[in-house]
Coordinates of C-alpha atoms in Angstrom, one line a residue:
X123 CA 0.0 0.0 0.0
X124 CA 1.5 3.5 -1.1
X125 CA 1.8 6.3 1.3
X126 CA -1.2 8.3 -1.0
X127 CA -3.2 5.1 -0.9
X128 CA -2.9 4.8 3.4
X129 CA -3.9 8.6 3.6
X130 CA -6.9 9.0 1.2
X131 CA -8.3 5.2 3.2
X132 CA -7.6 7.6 7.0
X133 CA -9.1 10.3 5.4
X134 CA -12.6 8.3 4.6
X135 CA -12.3 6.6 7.7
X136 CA -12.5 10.0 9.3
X137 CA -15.5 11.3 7.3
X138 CA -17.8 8.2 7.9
X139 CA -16.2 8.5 11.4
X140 CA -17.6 12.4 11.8
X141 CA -20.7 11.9 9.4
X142 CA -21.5 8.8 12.2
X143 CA -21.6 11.4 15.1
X144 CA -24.1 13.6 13.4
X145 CA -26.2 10.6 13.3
X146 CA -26.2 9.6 17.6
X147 CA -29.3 11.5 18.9
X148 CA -28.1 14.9 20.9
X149 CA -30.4 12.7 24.3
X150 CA -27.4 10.3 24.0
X151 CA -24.4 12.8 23.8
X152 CA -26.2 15.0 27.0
X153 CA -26.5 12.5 29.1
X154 CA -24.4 12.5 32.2
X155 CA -22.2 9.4 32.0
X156 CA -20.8 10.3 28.5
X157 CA -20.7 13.7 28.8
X158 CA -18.1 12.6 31.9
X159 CA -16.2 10.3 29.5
X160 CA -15.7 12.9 26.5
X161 CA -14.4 15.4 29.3
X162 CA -12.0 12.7 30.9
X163 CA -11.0 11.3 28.0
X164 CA -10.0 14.9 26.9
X165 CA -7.9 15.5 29.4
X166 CA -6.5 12.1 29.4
X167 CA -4.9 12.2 25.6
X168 CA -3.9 15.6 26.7
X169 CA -1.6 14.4 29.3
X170 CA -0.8 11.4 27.4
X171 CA 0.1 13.8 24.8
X172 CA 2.5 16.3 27.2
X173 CA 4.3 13.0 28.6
X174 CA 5.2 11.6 25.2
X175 CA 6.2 15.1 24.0
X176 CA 8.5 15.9 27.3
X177 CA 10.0 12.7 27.5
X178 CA 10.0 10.7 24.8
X179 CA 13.0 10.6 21.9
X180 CA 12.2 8.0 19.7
X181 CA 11.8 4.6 21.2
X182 CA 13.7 5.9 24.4
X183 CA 12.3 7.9 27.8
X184 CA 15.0 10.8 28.3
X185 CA 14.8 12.8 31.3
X186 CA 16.6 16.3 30.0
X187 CA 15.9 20.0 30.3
X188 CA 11.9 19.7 29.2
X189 CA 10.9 17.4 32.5
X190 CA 11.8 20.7 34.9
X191 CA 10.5 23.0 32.1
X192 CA 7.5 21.1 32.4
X193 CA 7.2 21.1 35.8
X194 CA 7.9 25.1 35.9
X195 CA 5.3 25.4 33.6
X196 CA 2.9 23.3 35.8
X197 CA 3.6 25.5 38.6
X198 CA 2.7 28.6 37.0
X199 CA -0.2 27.8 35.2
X200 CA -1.5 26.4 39.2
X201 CA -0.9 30.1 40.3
X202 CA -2.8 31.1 37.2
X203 CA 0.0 32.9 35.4
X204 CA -1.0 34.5 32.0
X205 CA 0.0 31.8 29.3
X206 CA 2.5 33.9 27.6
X207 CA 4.4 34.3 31.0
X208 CA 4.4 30.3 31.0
X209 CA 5.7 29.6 28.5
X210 CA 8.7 32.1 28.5
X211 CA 9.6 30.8 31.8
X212 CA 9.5 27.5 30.3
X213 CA 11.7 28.1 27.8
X214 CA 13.8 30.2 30.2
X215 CA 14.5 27.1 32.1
X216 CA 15.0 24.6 29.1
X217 CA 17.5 26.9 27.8
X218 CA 19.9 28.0 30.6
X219 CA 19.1 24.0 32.0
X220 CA 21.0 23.2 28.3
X221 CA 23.5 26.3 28.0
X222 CA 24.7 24.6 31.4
X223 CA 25.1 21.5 29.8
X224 CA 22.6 19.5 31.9
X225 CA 20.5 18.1 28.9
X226 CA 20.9 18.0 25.2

């Protein structure tokens, strides 16, 4: 199977995917219990997503300058900094972390 051949099958597994949705009665989708599950499940691939991001490197968990930059960033968004300050201070961290030669 070619590469163009993969990604046009994805992409009309997605449309039957989303064109299914529009056909589950709104009672279903407002009902408590899987109104809980969307939310959860939200946040779940979220964090699943940060982990894998901060640190993952290929097949390999690396613990380098992202896991405190992480953690920083965690810290102020709980004392509800504005996001642009987050992120700076991330970076901030990540950067002087590497430029002292305690990650990659």
């Amino acid at each position: 199977m070619t590469l163009w051949t993969a990604i046009l099958v994805a992409s009309i597994i997605c449309v039957a995917w989303k064109t299914l949705g529009y056909l589950i009665p709104p009672k279903v989708l407002e009902a408590p219990r899987p109104a809980r599950i969307a939310d959860l499940l939200t946040v779940s691939l979220l964090a699943a997503l940060v982990a894998v991001q901060t640190l993952g490197v290929g097949q390999a968990i690396v613990v380098d300058a992202r896991v405190p930059a992480v953690i920083v960033a965690a810290g102020l968004l709980m004392l509800r900094a504005p996001f642009l300050v987050v992120v700076a201070a991330a970076a901030l961290v990540a950067a002087l972390l590497r430029l002292w030669g305690w990650a990659a």
